[in-house]
CSV table of C-alpha atoms and ligand atoms in Angstrom, one decimal:
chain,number,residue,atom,x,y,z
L,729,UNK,CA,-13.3,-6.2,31.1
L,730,UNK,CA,-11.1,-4.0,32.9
L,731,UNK,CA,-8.7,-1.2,30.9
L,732,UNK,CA,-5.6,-1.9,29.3
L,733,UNK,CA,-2.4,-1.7,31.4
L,734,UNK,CA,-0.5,1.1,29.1
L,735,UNK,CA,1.3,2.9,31.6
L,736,UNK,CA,4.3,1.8,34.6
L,737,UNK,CA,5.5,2.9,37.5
L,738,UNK,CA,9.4,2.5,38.4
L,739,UNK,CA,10.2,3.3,41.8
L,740,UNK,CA,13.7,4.4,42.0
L,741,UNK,CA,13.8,6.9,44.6
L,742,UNK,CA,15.5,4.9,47.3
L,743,UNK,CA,18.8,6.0,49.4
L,744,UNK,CA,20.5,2.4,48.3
L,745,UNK,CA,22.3,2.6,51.2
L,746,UNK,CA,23.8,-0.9,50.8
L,747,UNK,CA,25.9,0.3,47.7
L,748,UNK,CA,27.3,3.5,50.0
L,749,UNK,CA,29.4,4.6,49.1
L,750,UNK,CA,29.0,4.4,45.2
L,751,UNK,CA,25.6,5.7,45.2
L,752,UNK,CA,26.5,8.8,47.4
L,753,UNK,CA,26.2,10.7,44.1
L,754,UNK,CA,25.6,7.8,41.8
L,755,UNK,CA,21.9,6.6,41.3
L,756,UNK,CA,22.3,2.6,41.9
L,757,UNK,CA,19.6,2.1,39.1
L,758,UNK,CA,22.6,4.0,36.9
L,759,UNK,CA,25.6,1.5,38.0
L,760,UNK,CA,25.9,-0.5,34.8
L,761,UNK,CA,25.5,-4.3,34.1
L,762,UNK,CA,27.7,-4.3,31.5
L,763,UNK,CA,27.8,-1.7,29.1
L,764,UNK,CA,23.7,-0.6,30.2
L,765,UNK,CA,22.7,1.1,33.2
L,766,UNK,CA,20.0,-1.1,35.4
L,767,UNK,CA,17.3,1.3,34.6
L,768,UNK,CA,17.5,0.5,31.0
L,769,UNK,CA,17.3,-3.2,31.5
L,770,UNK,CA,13.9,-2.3,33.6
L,771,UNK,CA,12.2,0.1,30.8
L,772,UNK,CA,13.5,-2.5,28.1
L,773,UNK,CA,10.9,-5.0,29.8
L,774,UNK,CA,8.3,-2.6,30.5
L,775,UNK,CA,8.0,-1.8,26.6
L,776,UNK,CA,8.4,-5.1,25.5
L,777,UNK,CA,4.9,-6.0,27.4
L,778,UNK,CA,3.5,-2.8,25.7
L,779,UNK,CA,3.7,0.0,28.1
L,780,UNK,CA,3.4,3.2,26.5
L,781,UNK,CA,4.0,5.4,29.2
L,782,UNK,CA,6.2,5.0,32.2
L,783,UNK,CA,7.3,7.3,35.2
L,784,UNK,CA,9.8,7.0,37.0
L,785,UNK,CA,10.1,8.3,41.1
L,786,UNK,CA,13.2,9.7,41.4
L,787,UNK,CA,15.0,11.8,44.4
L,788,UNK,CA,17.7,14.6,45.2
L,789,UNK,CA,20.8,12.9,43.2
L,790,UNK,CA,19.1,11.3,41.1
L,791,UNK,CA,18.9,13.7,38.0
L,792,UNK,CA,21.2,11.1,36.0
L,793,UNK,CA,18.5,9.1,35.2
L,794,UNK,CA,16.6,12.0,33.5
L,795,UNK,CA,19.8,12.8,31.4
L,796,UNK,CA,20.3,9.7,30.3
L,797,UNK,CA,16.8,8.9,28.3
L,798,UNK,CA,17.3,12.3,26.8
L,799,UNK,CA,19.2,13.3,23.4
L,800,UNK,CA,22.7,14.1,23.4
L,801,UNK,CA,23.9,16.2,20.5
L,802,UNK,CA,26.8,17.7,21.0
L,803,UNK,CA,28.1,13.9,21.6
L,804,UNK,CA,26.4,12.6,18.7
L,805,UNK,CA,27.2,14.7,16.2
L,806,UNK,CA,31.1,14.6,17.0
L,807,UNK,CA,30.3,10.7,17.1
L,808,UNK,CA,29.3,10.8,13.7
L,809,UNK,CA,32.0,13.1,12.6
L,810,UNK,CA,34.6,10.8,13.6
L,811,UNK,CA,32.3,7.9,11.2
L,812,UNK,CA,31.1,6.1,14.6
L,813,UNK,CA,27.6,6.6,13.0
L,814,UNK,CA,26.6,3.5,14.8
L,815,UNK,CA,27.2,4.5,18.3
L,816,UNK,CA,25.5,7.4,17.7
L,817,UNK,CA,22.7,5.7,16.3
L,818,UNK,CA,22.8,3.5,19.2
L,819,UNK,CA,22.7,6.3,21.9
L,820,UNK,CA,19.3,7.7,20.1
L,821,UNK,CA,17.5,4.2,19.8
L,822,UNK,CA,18.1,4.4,24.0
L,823,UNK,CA,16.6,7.9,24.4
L,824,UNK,CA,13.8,7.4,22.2
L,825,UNK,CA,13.2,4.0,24.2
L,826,UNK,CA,10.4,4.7,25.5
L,827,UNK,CA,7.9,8.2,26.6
L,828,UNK,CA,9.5,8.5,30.0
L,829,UNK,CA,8.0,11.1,32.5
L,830,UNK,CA,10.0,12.0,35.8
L,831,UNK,CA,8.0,13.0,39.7
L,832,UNK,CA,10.6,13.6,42.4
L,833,UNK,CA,9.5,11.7,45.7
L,834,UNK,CA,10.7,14.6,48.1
L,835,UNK,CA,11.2,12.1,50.9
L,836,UNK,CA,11.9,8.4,50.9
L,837,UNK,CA,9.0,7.6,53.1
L,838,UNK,CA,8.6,4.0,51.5
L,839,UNK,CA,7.8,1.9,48.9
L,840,UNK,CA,4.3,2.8,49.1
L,841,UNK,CA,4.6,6.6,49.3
L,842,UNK,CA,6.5,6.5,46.2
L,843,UNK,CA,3.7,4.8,44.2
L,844,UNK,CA,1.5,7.2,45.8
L,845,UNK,CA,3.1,10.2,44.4
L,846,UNK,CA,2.0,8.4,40.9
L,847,UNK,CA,-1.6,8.6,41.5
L,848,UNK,CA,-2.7,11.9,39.5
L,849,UNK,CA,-0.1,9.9,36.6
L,850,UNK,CA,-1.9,7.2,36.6
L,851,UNK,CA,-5.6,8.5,37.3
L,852,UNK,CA,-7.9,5.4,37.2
L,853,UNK,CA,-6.5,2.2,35.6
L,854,UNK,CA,-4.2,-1.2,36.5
L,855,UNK,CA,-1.0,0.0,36.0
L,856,UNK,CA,2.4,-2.2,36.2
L,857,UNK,CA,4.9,-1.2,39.1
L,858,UNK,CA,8.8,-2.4,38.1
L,859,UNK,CA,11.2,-1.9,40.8
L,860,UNK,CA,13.9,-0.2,39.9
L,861,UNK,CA,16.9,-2.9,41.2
L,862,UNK,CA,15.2,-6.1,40.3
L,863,UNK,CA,16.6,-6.9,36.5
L,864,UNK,CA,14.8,-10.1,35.2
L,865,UNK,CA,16.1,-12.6,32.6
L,866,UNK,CA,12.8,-14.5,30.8
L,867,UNK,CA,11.8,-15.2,27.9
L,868,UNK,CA,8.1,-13.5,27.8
L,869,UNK,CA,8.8,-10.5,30.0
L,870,UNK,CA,7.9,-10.8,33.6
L,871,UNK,CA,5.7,-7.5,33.3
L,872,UNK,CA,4.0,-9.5,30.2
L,873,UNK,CA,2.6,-12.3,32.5
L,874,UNK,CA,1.4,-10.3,34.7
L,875,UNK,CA,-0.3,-8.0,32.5
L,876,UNK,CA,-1.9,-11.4,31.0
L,877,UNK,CA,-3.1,-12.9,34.3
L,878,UNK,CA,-4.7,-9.6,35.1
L,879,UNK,CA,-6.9,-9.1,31.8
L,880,UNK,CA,-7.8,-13.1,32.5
L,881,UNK,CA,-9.0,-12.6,35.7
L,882,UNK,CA,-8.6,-9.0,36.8
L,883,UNK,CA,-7.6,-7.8,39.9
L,884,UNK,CA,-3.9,-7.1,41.0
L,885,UNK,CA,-0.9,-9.6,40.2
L,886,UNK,CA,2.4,-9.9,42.2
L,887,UNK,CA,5.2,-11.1,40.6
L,888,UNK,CA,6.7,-14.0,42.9
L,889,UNK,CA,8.8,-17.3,43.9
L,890,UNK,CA,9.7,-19.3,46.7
L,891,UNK,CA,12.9,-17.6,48.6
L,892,UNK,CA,15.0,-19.9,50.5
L,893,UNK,CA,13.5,-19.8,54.2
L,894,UNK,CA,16.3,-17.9,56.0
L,895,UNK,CA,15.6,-15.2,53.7
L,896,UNK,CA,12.2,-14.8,53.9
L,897,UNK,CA,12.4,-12.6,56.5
L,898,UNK,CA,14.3,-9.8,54.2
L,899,UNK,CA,11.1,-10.1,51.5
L,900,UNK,CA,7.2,-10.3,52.4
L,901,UNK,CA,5.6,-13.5,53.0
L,902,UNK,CA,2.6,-14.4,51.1
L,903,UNK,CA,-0.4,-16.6,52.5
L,904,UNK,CA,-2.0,-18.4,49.3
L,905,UNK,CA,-4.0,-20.7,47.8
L,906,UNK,CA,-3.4,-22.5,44.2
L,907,UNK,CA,-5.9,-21.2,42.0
L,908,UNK,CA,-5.1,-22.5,38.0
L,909,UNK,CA,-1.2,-22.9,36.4
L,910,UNK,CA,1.1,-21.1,37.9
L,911,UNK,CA,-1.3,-18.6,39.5
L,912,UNK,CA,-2.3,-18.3,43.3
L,913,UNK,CA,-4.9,-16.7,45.1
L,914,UNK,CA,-3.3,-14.2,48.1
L,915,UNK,CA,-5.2,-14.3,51.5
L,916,UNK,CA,-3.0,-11.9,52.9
L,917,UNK,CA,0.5,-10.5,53.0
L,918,UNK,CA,3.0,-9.2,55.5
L,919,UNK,CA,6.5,-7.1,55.2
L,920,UNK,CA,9.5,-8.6,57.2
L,921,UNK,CA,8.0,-11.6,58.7
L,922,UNK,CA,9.6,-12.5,62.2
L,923,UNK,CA,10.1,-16.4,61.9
L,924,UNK,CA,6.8,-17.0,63.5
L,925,UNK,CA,4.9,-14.7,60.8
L,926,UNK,CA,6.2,-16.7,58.1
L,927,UNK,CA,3.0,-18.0,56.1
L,928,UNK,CA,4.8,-19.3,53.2
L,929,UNK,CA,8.0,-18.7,51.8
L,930,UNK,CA,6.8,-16.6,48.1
L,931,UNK,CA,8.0,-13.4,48.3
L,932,UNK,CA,7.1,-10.4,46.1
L,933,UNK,CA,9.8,-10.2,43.7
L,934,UNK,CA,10.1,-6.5,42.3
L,935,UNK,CA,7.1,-6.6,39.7
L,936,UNK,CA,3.1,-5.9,40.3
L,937,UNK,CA,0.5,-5.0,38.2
L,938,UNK,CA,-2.3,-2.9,40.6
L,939,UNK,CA,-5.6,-1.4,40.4
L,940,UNK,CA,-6.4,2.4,40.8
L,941,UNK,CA,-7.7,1.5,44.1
L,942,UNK,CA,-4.4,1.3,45.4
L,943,UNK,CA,-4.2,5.3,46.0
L,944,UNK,CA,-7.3,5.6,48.2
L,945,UNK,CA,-5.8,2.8,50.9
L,946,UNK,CA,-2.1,4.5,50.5
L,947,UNK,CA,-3.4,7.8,50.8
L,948,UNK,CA,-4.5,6.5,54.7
L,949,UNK,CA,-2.3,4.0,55.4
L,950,UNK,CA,-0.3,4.3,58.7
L,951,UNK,CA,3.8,3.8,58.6
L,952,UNK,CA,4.4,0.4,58.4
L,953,UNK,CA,8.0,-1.7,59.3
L,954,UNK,CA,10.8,0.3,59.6
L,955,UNK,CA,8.5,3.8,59.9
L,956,UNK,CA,7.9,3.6,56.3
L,957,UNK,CA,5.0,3.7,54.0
L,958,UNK,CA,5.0,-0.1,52.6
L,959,UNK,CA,3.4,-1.3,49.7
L,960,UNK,CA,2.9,-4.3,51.1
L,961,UNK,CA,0.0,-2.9,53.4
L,962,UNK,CA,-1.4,-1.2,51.2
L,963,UNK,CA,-1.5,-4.5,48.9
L,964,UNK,CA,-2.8,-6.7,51.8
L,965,UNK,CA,-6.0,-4.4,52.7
L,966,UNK,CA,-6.7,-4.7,49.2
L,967,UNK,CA,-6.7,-8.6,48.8
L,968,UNK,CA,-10.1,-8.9,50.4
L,969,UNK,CA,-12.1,-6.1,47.8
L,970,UNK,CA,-10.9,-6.2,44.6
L,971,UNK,CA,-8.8,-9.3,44.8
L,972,UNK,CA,-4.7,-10.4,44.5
L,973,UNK,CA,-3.3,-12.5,42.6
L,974,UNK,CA,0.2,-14.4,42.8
L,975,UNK,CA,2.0,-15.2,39.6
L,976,UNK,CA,4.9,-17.8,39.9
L,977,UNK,CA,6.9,-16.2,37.1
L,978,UNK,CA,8.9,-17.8,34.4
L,979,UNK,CA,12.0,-16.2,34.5
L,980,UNK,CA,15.2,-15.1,36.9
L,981,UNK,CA,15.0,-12.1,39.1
L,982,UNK,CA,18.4,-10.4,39.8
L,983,UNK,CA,18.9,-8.3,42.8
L,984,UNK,CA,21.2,-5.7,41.8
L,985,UNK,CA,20.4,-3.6,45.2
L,986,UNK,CA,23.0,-5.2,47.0
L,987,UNK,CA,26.6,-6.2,46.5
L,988,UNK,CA,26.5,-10.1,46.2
L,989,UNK,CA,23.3,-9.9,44.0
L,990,UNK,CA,25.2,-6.6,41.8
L,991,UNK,CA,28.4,-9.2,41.3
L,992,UNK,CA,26.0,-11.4,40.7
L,993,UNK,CA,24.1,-9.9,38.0
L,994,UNK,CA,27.1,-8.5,36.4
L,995,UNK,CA,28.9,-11.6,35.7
L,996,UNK,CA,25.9,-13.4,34.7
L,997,UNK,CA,25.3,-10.8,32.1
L,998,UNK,CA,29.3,-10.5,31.3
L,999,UNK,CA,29.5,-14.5,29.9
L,1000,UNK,CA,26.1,-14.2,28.0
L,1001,UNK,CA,26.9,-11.0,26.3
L,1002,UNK,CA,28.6,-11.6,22.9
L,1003,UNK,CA,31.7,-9.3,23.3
L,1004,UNK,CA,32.6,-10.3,26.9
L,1005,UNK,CA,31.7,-13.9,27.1
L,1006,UNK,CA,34.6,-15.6,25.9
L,1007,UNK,CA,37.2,-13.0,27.4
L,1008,UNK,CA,35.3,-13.3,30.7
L,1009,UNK,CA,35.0,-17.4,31.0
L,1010,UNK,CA,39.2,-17.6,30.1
L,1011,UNK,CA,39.9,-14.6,33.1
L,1012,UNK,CA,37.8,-16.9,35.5
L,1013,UNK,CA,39.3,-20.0,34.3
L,1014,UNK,CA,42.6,-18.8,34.7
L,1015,UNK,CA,41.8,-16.8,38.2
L,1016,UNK,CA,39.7,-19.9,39.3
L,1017,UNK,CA,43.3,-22.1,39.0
L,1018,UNK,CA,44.8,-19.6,41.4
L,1019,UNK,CA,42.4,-20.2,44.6
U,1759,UTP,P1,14.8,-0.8,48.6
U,1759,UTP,O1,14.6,-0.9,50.1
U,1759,UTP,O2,15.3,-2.0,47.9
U,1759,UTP,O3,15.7,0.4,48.2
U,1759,UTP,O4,13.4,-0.4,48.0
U,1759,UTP,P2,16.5,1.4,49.0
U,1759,UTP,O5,15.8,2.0,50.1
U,1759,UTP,O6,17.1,2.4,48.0
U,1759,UTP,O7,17.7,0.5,49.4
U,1759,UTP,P3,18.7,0.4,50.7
U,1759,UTP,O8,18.0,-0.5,51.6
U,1759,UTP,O9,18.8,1.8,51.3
U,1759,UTP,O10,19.9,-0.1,50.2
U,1759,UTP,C1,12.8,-1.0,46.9
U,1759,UTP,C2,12.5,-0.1,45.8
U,1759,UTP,O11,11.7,1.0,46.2
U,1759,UTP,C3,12.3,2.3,45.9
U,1759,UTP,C4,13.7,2.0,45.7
U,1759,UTP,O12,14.3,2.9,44.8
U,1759,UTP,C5,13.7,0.5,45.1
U,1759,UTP,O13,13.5,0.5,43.7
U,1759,UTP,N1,12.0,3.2,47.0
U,1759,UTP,C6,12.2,2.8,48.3
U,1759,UTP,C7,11.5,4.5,46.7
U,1759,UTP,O14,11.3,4.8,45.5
U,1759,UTP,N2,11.2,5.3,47.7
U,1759,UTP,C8,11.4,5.0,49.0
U,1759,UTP,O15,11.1,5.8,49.9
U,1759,UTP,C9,11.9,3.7,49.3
């Protein structure tokens, strides 16, 4: 039986240059959905499927994140001087979330360079990768299944679901074959498909649990679409040794990298959070009657 998966990986090193010009100085994994950054959301799910350890690949401007999962006392102890005891409180449960370790990817060569740079983190066992703009709404956590299809049958998992088929060509497209439940045997995979690359329209979505071995093929793997290292080659050359599986997750993946999916997400969030929900469904009522 192969290790346990104790530690994760969260990539979060991009440029997000389709939130320019917010994240000119502003990490996009910091912009908040509601009242929590998007980072937070992320290493919420990666503890609640039993990580111990995570790291998280940052870049130049990027040092917010690092501040944030730290303690703030000058802050809290005028919080708890003016008797907001429970804000404070709050703000300490976040930093002591979780045993969060930084590496700086000096470059954004990819997706796949920036697991890379976790290799002497990780040494040699699975280990989960979370992206760091994917948020996901479900009820076991989407890390969670994975974790459990990979002690079941071992291997590496990818998080997926079907993508509508004029977008496929944004994700990776997936050749597979049904293996038990909602699991699926990968073939192959490929970045960007041009329409007549398509094999099947799952798509990775954001979440991957991956053996060691992933290191040695990343270490040599050429630059892929767009001149970057992707993680989807690396993934594919590794489909025919020590196997990858597809989960079909339960759950909702949110794509906060991009406006439309950041509106998305936020609003979502907005009428299912307690404090908001009722002010936000009477302000789109009444905003609603105006179109
Ligand atoms: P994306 O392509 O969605 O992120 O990468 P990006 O490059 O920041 O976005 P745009 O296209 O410029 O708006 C998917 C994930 O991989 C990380 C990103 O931070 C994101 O979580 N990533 C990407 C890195 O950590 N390093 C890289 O070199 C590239």
């Amino acid at each position: 039986m192969s290790k346990r998966v104790k530690k994760a990986v969260i990539p979060a090193a991009g440029l997000g240059t389709r939130l320019l010009p917010a994240t000119k100085t502003i990490p996009k994994e910091m912009l908040p959905i509601v009242s929590k950054p998007s980072i937070q959301y992320i290493v919420e799910e990666a503890v609640a499927a039993g990580i111990e350890d995570i790291l998280i690949v940052t870049g130049r401007m990027k040092t917010s994140m690092e501040d944030y999962f730290d303690y703030t006392p000058a802050l809290e102890s005028r919080l708890r001087r003016e008797g907001k005891s429970e804000t404070a409180d709050m703000l300490r449960r976040t930093a002591d979330l979780a045993s969060v370790h930084y590496i700086r990817q000096k470059e954004p060569k990819g997706l796949g360079h920036a697991i890379w740079c976790a290799r002497r983190f990780i040494g040699n066992e699975p280990f989960a990768v979370l992206l760091g703009d994917d948020i996901m709404k479900s009820e076991v956590p989407v890390t969670a299944q994975l974790i459990a299809a990979e002690r079941e049958y071992g291997g590496s998992v990818v998080g997926v679901k079907q993508v509508a088929a004029e977008q496929i060509g944004k994700y990776c497209s997936l050749d597979v074959e049904p293996m038990t439940g909602n699991l699926m045997r990968v073939r192959s995979l490929i970045e960007k498909p041009r329409p007549e690359q398509v094999m099947s329209l799952y798509a990775i979505l954001g979440r991957y649990v991956l053996q060691p071995e992933i290191f040695d093929v990343l270490e040599n793997l050429p630059a892929g679409y767009g001149g970057e290292i992707q993680l989807t080659d690396g993934i594919n050359a590794i489909c025919g040794t020590s196997g990858v599986l597809a989960c079909d997750f339960k759950g909702r993946r949110y794509d906060t990298g991009n406006i439309y999916g950041y509106l998305e997400t936020v609003i979502d969030f907005a009428l299912e959070d307690e404090e908001t929900s009722d002010w936000l469904k009477a302000f789109l009522k009444q905003k609603t009657a105006q179109f």
